[in-house]
Coordinates of C-alpha atoms in Angstrom, one line a residue:
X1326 CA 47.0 69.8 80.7
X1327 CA 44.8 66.6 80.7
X1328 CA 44.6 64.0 83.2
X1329 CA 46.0 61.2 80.4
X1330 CA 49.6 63.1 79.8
X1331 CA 50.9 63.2 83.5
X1332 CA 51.9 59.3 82.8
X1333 CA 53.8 57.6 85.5
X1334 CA 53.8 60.9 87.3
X1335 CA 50.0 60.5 88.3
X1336 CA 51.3 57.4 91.0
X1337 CA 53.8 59.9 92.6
X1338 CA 51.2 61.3 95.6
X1339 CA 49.5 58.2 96.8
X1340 CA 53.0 56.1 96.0
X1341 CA 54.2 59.1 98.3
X1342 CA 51.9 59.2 100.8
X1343 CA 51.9 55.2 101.5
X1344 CA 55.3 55.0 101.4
X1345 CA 56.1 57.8 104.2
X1346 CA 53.0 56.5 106.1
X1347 CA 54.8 52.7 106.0
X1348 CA 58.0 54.3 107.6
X1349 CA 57.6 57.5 109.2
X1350 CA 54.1 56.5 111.0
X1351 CA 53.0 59.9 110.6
X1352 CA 49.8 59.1 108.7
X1353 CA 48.6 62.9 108.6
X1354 CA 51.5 64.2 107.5
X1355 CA 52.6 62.0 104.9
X1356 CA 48.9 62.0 103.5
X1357 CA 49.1 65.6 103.5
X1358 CA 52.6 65.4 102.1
X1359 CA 51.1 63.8 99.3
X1360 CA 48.0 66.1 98.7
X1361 CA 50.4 68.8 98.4
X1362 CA 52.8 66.8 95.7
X1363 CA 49.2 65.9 93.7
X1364 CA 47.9 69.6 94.0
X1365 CA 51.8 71.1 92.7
X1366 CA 51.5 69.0 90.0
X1367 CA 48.0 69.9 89.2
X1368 CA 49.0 73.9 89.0
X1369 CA 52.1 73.4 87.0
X1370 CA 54.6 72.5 89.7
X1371 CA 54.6 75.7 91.7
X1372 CA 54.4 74.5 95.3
X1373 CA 52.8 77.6 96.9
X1374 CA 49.4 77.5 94.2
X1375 CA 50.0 73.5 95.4
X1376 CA 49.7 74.2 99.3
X1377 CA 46.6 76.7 98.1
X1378 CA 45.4 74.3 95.8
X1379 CA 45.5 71.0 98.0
X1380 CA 43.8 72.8 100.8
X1381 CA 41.1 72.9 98.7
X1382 CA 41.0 69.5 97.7
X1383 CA 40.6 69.2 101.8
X1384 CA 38.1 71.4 102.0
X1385 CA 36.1 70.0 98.9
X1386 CA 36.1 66.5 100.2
X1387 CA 35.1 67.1 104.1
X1388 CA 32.3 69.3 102.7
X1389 CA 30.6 66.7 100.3
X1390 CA 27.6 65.4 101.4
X1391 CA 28.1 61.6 101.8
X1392 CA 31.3 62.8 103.8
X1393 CA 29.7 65.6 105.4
X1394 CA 27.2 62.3 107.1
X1395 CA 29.7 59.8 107.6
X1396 CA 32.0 62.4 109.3
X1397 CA 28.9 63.3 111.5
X1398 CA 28.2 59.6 111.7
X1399 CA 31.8 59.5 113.3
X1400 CA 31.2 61.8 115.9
X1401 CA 27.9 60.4 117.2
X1402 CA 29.8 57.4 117.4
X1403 CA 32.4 58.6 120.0
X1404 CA 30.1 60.3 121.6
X1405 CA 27.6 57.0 122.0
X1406 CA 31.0 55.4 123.2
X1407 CA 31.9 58.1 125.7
X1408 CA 28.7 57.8 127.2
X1409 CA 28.6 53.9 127.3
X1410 CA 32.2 54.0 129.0
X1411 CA 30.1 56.3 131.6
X1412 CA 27.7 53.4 132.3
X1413 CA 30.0 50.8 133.0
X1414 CA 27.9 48.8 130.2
X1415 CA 31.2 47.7 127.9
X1416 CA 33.5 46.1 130.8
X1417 CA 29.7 44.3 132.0
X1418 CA 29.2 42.6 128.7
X1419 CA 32.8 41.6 128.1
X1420 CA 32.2 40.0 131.3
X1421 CA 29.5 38.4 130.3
X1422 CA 30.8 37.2 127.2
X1423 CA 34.1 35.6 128.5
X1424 CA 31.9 33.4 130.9
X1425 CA 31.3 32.2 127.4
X1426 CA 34.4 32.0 125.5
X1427 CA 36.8 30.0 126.9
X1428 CA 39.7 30.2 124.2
X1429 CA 41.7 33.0 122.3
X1430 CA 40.6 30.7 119.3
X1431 CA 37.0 31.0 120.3
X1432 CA 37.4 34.8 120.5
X1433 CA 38.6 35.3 117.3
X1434 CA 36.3 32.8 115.6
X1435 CA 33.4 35.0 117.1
X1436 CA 34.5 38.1 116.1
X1437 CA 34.7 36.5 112.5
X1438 CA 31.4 35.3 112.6
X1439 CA 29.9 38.2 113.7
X1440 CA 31.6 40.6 110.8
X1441 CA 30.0 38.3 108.4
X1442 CA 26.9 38.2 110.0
X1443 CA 26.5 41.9 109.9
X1444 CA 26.2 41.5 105.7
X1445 CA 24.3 44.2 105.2
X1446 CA 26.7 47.1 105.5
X1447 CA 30.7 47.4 105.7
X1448 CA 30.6 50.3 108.2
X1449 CA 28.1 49.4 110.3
X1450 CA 29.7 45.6 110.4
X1451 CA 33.0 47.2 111.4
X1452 CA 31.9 49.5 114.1
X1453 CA 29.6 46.8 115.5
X1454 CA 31.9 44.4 115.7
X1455 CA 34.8 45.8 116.7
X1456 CA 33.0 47.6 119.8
X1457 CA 31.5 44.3 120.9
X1458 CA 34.4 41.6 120.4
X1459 CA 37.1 44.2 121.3
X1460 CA 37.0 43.5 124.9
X1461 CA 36.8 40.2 124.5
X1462 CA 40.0 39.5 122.2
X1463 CA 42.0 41.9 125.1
X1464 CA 40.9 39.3 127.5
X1465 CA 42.7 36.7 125.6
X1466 CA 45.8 38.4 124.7
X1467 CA 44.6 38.6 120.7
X1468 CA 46.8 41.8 119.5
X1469 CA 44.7 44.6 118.2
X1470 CA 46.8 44.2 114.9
X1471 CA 44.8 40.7 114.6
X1472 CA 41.0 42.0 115.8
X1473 CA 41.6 45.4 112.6
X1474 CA 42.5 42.3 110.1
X1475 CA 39.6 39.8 111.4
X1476 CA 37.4 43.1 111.0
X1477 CA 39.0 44.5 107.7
X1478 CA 38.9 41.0 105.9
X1479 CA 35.2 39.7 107.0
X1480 CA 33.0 43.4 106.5
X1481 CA 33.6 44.6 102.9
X1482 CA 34.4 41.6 101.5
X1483 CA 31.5 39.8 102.6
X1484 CA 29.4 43.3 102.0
X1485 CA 30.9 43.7 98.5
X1486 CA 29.2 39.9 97.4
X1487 CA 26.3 40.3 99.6
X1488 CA 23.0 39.7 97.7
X1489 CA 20.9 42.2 100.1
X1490 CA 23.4 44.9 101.3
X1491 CA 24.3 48.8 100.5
X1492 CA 26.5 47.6 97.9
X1493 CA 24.3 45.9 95.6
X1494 CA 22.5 48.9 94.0
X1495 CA 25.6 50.4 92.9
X1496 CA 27.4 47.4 91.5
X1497 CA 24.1 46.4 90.0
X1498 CA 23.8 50.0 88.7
X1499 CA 27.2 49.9 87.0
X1500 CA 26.6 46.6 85.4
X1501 CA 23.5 48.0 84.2
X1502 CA 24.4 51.1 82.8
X1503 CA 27.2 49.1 80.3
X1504 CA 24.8 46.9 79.1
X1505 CA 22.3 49.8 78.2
X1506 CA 25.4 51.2 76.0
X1507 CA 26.2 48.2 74.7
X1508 CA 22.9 46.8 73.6
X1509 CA 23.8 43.8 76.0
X1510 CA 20.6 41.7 76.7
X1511 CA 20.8 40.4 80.2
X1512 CA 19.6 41.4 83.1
X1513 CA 22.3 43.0 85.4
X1514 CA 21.5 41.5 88.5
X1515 CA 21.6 37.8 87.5
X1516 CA 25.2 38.9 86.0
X1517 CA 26.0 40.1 89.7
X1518 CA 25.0 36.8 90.9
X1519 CA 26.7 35.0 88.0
X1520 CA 30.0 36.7 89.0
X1521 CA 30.1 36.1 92.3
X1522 CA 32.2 32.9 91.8
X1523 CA 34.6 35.1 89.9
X1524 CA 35.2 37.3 92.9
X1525 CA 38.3 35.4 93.6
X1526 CA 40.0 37.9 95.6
X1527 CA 37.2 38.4 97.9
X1528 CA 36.4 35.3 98.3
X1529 CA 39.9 34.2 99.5
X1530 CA 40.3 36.9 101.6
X1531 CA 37.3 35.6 103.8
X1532 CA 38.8 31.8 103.6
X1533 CA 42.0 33.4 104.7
X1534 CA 40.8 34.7 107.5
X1535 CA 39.0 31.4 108.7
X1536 CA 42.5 29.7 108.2
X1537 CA 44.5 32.0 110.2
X1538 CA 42.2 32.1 112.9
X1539 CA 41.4 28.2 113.2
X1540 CA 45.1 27.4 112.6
X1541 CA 47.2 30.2 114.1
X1542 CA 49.6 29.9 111.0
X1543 CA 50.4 33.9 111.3
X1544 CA 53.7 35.1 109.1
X1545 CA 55.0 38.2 108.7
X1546 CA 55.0 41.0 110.9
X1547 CA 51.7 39.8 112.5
X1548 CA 53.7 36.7 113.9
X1549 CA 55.8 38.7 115.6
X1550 CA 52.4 41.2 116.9
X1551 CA 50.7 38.3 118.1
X1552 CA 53.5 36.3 119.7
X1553 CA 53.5 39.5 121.7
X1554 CA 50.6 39.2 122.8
X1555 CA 50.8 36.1 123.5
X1556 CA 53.9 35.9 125.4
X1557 CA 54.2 39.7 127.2
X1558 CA 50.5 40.2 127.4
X1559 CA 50.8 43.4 125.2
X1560 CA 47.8 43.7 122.7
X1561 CA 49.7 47.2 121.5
X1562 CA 53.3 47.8 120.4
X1563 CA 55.6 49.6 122.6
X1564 CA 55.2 52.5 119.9
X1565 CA 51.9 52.1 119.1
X1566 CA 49.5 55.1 118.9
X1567 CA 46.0 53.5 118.4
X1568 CA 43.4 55.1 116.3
X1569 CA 41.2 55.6 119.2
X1570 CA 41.2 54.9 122.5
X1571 CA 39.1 52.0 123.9
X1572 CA 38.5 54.0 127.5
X1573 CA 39.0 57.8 127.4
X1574 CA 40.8 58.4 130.5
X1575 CA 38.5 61.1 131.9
X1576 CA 35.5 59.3 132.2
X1577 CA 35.0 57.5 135.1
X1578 CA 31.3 55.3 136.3
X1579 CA 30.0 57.3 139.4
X1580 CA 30.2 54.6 142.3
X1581 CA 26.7 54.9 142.7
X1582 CA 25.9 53.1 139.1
X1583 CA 25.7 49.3 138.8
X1584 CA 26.9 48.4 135.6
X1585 CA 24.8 46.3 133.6
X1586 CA 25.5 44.2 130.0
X1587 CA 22.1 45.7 128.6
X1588 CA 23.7 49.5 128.9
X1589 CA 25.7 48.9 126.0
X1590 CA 23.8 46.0 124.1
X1591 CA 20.5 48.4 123.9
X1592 CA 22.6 51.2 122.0
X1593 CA 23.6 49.0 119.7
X1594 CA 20.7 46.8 119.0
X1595 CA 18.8 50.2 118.3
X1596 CA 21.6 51.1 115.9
X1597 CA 21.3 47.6 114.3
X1598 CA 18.0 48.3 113.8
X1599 CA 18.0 51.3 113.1
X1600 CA 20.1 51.0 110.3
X1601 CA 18.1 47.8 109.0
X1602 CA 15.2 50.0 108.9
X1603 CA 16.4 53.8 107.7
X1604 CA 18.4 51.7 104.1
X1605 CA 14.6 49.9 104.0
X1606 CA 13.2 53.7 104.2
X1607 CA 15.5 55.9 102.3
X1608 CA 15.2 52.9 99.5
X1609 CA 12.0 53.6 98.6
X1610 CA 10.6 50.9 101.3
X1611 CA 7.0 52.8 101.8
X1612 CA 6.4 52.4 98.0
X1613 CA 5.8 48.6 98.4
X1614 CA 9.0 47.3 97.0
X1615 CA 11.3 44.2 97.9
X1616 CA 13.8 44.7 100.8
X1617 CA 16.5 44.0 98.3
X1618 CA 15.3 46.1 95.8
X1619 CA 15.1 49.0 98.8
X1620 CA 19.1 48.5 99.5
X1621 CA 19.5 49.2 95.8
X1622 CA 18.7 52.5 96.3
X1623 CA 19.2 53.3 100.2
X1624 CA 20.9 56.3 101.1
X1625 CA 23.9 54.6 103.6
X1626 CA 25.0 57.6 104.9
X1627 CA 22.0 58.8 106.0
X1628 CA 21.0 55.3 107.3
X1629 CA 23.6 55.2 109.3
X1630 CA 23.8 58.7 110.4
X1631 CA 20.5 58.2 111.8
X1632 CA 21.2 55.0 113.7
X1633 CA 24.2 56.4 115.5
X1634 CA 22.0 59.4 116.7
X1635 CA 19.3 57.2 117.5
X1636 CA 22.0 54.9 119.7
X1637 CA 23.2 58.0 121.4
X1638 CA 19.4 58.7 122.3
X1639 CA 19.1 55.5 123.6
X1640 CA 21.9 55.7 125.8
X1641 CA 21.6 59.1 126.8
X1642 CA 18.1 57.9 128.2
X1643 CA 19.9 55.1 130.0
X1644 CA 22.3 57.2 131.9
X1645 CA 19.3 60.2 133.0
X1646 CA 16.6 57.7 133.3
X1647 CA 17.7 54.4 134.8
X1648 CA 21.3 54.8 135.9
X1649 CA 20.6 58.9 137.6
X1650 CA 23.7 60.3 136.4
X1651 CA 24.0 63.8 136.4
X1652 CA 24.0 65.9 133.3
X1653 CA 27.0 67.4 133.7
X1654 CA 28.8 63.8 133.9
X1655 CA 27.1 63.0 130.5
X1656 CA 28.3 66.3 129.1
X1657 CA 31.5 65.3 129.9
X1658 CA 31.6 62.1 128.3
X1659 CA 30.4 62.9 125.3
X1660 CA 33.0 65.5 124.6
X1661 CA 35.6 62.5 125.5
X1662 CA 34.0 60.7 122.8
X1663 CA 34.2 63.4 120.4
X1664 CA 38.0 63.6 121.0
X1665 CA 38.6 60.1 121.0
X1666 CA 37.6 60.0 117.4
X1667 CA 39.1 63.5 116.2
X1668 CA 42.6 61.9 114.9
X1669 CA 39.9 59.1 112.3
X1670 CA 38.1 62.0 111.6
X1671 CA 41.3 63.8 109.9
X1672 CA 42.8 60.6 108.8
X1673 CA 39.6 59.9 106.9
X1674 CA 39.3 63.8 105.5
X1675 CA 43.5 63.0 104.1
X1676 CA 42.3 59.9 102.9
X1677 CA 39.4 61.2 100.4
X1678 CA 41.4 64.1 99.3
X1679 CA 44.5 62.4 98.2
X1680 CA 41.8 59.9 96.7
X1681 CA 40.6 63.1 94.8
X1682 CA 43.8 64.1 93.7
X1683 CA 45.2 60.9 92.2
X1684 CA 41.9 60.4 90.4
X1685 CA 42.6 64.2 89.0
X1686 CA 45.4 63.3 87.9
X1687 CA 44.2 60.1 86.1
X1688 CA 45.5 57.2 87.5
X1689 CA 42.6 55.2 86.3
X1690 CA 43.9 56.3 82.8
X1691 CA 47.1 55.7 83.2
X1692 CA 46.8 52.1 84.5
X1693 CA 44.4 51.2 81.6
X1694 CA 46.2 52.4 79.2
X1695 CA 49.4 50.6 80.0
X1696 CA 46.9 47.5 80.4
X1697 CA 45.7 47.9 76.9
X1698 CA 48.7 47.1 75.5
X1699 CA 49.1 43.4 76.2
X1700 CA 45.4 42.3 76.5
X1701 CA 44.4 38.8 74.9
X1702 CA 41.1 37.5 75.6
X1703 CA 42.8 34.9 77.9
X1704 CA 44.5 37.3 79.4
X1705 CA 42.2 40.1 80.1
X1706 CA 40.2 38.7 83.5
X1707 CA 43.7 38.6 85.2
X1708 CA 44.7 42.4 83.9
X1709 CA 41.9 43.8 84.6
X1710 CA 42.1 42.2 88.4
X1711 CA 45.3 43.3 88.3
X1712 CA 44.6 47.3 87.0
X1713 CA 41.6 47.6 89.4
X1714 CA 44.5 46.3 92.4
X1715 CA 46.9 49.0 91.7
X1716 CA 44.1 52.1 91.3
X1717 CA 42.4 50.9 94.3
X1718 CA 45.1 50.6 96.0
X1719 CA 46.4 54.0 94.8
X1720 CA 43.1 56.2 95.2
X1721 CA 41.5 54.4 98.4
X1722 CA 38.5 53.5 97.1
X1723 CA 36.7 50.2 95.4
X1724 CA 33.9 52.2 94.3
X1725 CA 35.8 55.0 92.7
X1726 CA 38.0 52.2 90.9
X1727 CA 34.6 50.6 89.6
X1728 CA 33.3 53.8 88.0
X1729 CA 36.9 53.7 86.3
X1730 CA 37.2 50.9 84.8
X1731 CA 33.7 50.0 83.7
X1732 CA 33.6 51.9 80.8
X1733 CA 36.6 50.8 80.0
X1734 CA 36.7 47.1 80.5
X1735 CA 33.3 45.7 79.9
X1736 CA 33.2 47.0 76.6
X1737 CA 36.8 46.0 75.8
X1738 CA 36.2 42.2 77.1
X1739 CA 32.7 42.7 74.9
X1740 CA 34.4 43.6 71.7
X1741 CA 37.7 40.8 72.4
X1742 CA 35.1 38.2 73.4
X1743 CA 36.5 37.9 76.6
X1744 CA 33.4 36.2 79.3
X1745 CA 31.8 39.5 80.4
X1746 CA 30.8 37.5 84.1
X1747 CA 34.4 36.6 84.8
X1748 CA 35.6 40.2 83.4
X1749 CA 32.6 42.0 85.9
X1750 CA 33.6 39.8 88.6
X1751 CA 37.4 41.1 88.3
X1752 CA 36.3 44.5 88.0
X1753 CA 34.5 43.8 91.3
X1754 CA 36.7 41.9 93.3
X1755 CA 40.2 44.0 92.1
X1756 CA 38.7 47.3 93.1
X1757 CA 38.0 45.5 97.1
X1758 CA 41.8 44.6 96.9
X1759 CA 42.6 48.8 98.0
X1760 CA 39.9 49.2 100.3
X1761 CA 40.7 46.2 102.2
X1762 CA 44.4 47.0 102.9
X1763 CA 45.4 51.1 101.4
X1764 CA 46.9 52.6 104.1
X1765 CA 44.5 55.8 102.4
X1766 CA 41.2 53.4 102.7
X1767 CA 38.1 54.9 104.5
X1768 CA 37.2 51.0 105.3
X1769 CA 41.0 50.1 106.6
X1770 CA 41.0 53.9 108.5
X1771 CA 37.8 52.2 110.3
X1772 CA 39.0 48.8 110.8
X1773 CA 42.1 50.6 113.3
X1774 CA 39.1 53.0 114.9
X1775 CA 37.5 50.6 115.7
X1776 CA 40.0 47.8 116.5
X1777 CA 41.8 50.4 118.5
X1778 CA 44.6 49.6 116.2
X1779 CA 47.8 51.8 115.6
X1780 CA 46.3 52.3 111.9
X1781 CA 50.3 51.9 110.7
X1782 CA 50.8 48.7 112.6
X1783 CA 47.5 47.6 111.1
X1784 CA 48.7 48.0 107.7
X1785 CA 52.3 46.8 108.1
X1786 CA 50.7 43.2 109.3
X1787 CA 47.5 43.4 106.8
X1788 CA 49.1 43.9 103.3
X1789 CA 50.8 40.4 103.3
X1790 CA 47.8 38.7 103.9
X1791 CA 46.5 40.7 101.2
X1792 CA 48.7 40.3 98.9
X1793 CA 48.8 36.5 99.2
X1794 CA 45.1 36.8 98.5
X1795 CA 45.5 38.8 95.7
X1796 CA 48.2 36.1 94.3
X1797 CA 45.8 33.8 94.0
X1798 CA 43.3 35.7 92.6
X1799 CA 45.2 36.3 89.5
X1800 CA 46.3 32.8 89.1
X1801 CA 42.9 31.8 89.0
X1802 CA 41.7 34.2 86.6
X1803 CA 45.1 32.7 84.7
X1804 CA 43.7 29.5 84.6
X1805 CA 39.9 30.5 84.6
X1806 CA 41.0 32.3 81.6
X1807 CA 43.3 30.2 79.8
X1808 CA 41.8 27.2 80.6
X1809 CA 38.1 27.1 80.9
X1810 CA 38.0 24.7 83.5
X1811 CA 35.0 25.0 85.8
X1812 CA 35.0 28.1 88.3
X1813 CA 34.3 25.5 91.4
X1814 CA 37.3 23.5 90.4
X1815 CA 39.4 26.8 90.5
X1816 CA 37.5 27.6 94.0
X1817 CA 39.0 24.4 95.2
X1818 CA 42.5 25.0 93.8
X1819 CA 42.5 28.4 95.4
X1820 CA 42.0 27.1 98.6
X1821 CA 44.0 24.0 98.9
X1822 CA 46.9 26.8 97.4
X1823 CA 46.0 28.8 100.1
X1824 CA 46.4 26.7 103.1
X1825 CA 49.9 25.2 101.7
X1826 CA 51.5 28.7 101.3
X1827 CA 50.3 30.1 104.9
X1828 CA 51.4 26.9 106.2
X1829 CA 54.6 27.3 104.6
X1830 CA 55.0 31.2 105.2
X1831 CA 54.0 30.5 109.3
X1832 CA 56.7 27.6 109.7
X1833 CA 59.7 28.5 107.4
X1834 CA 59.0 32.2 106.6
X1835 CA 57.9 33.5 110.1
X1836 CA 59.1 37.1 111.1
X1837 CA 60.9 37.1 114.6
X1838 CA 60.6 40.9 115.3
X1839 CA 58.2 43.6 115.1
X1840 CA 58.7 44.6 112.0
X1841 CA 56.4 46.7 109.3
X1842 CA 56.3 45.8 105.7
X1843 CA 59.2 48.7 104.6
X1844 CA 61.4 47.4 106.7
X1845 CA 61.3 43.4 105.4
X1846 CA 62.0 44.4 101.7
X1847 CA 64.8 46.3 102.9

């Protein structure tokens, strides 16, 4: 049996797996639950070969090397935090910070600015920001709900339009390797700047942000999570079960250590730079190339993998060497940090593997082929937007949904005559719409880690945002399509849109109770 003749079928597991994720808030089972109805599908419906086969789905996906690192990149991670809740060194430069903010406003505004700052990598921006501004936004009641979105909606985004970050090579690689098969003479990387503009959705999704924060216009369930906040001084739900805790509950600082701000900022500067220098290595940087030209070809798991080791060095060496702790003390708080992530580190392994399955089972396919049918040149920017929505959404990942639909969609917008920049640029942007807000994301899984987020309650009060982006993303590949009208004109129409409806969504649309996303279509 082919991937093309399961049909509709081939949306059953991830449709599955999001929609018991949504409402029973069991995210590992319900991924699971979904791996298993993928895998019984795959071996002809008999559900013991499906339990067999989805274990090794599982098994497949934790042992592949890119996963393999960032799993590993995970770990160190925890363990660096374990031992920088040991020093004292987080609670010193929250301190130190809130001398300096004086508003919630000012708190999130930061945190925005410094996930867009961090360009050059969507991981590294996430776990950097997150473990800085996190104490900060709990000192001004800003739910953890609204710190996962800020970090979820100003990493990949930004990272995924980025001229100099780990994304370029690949997107630039993809657009390459179309034009090479279809005799296409341009160079790829003035296309990936070209198309830019036409990354509608991402480009919103960034604007949003900066609207919600300076305006506090919130609707939906996060309304309801922030008035919480707010009013009861609860950054968690009642119910909430965050994604990892922000202090593990063993580790205490020995009363002989005095805290200090720099016992947490030196781990992370090293890891900053760390990672700056390993994607300039691992990129061919010794050969005498451009920085950007190195990124094209960095290996990012192993950048980062080496910068999380080489902050947990750094504040290993802090602890032994300047604040005397005993060994057995670090020990100790390194194996907290390892448990502290061990619930993202399964979430992430369900995550790939019910990626793999749905991609087994051709979801890509499926989608484009039902796309094909009622393509027009005019048309085709805002399907294809739309296709690479639903199989990003479906299977987790942009980059997976990029490798889908390229073959597919440049050279169908080629033949139709359809402007390959504005087609690229809706290949680009659709595929960011599932990694920004799938419940089975490897970015969203990271935006509750590191938010300390219940990963549930961080979906529930994400995807309509998202999907208010995503609106008008397609009505502006509708007019950029049908119209012609120049892209900065539609920019501007986007945005003005944008501000009216969450101005109208926060004041006559609002959400009194803490609600999740299932519940409101009910």
């Amino acid at each position: 049996m082919t991937a093309e003749t399961y049909g509709l079928i081939s949306l059953l597991p991830a449709l599955i797996a999001i929609v018991l994720t949504l409402t029973t808030r069991q995210a590992l089972l319900s991924l699971f639950a979904g791996i298993w109805l993928g895998a019984t599908i795959l071996v002809g419906w008999n559900p013991i070969a499906g339990a067999a086969r989805g274990l090794q789905f599982v098994v497949a996906n934790v042992t592949s090397t890119f996963n393999v690192k960032l799993l590993l990149f995970t770990f160190l991670i925890g363990a660096m935090l374990g031992m920088i809740f040991l020093s004292g060194g987080m609670s010193s430069v929250a301190d130190a910070i809130v001398k300096r903010v004086g508003s919630s406003r000012q708190a999130r505004l930061g945190t925005s600015i410094l996930g867009m700052l961090i360009f050059f990598d969507s991981y590294a921006s996430t776990m950097i920001s997150g473990s800085v501004m996190r104490p900060v936004t709990d000192r001004f009641d800003v739910s953890r709900e609204k710190l996962a979105y800020i970090l979820d909606s100003t990493t990949a985004p930004t990272a995924s339009i980025a001229v100099v970050s780990t994304w370029l090579g690949y997107e630039v690689g993809l657009i390459k390797q179309q034009f090479d098969a279809l005799g296409i003479d341009k160079e790829p990387f003035i296309v990936f700047v070209q198309s830019i503009p036409f990354r509608f959705y991402s480009l919103f999704a960034i604007v949003l942000v900066f609207i919600i924060v300076l305006t506090d216009w919130d609707f939906g369930p996060m309304q309801a999570a922030e008035r919480r906040a707010r009013e009861k001084g609860k950054v968690l739900g009642d119910d909430a079960n965050p994604l990892m805790e922000t202090q593990a509950s063993d580790i205490e600082t020995p009363d002989h250590v005095d805290p200090r701000w720099w016992y947490f900022v030196s781990p992370i500067l090293v890891l900053v730079f760390v990672t700056v220098f390993s994607l300039w290595f691992t990129g061919g940087g010794m050969d005498g190339g451009s920085f950007s030209n190195a990124l094209e070809d960095a290996d990012t798991a192993s950048a980062i993998l080496w910068a999380a080791f080489a902050g947990c060095g750094t504040i290993l060496a802090i602890l032994v060497g300047h604040a005397r702790i005993e060994l057995d003390a670090v020990s100790d708080s390194i194996f907290e940090g390892f448990k502290m992530v061990m619930f993202p580190v399964a979430i992430l392994s369900l995550a790939w593997s019910i990626g793999s399955v749905s991609q087994k089972l051709g979801v890509g396919d499926y989608v484009v082929s039902i796309s094909q049918g009622i393509i027009t040149p005019e048309l085709l920017p805002a399907v294809i937007f739309l296709s690479a929505a639903i199989i990003s959404f479906c299977i987790g990942t942009s980059w997976g949904t990029m490798a889908i639909l390229f073959p597919v969609a440049v050279p169908l917008a080629h033949s139709l005559g359809s402007p390959l920049v504005m087609a690229i640029g809706a290949i680009l942007t659709g595929s960011l719409f599932g990694d920004h807000c799938s419940p089975i994301s490897d970015t969203t899984v990271m935006s509750s880690m590191f938010a300390a987020s219940d990963h549930v309650d961080h979906v529930n009060t994400q995807i309509p945002y998202a999907i208010l982006a995503a609106a008008i993303a397609t009505g502006a590949f509708l007019i950029s399509g049908y119209t012609g009208i120049p892209v900065s004109a539609t920019l501007l129409l986007g945005v003005a849109l944008l501000i009216g409806v969450t101005y109208f969504l926060s004041e006559y649309v609002g959400v009194t109770d803490e609600i999740g996303v299932a519940q409101a279509f009910e």
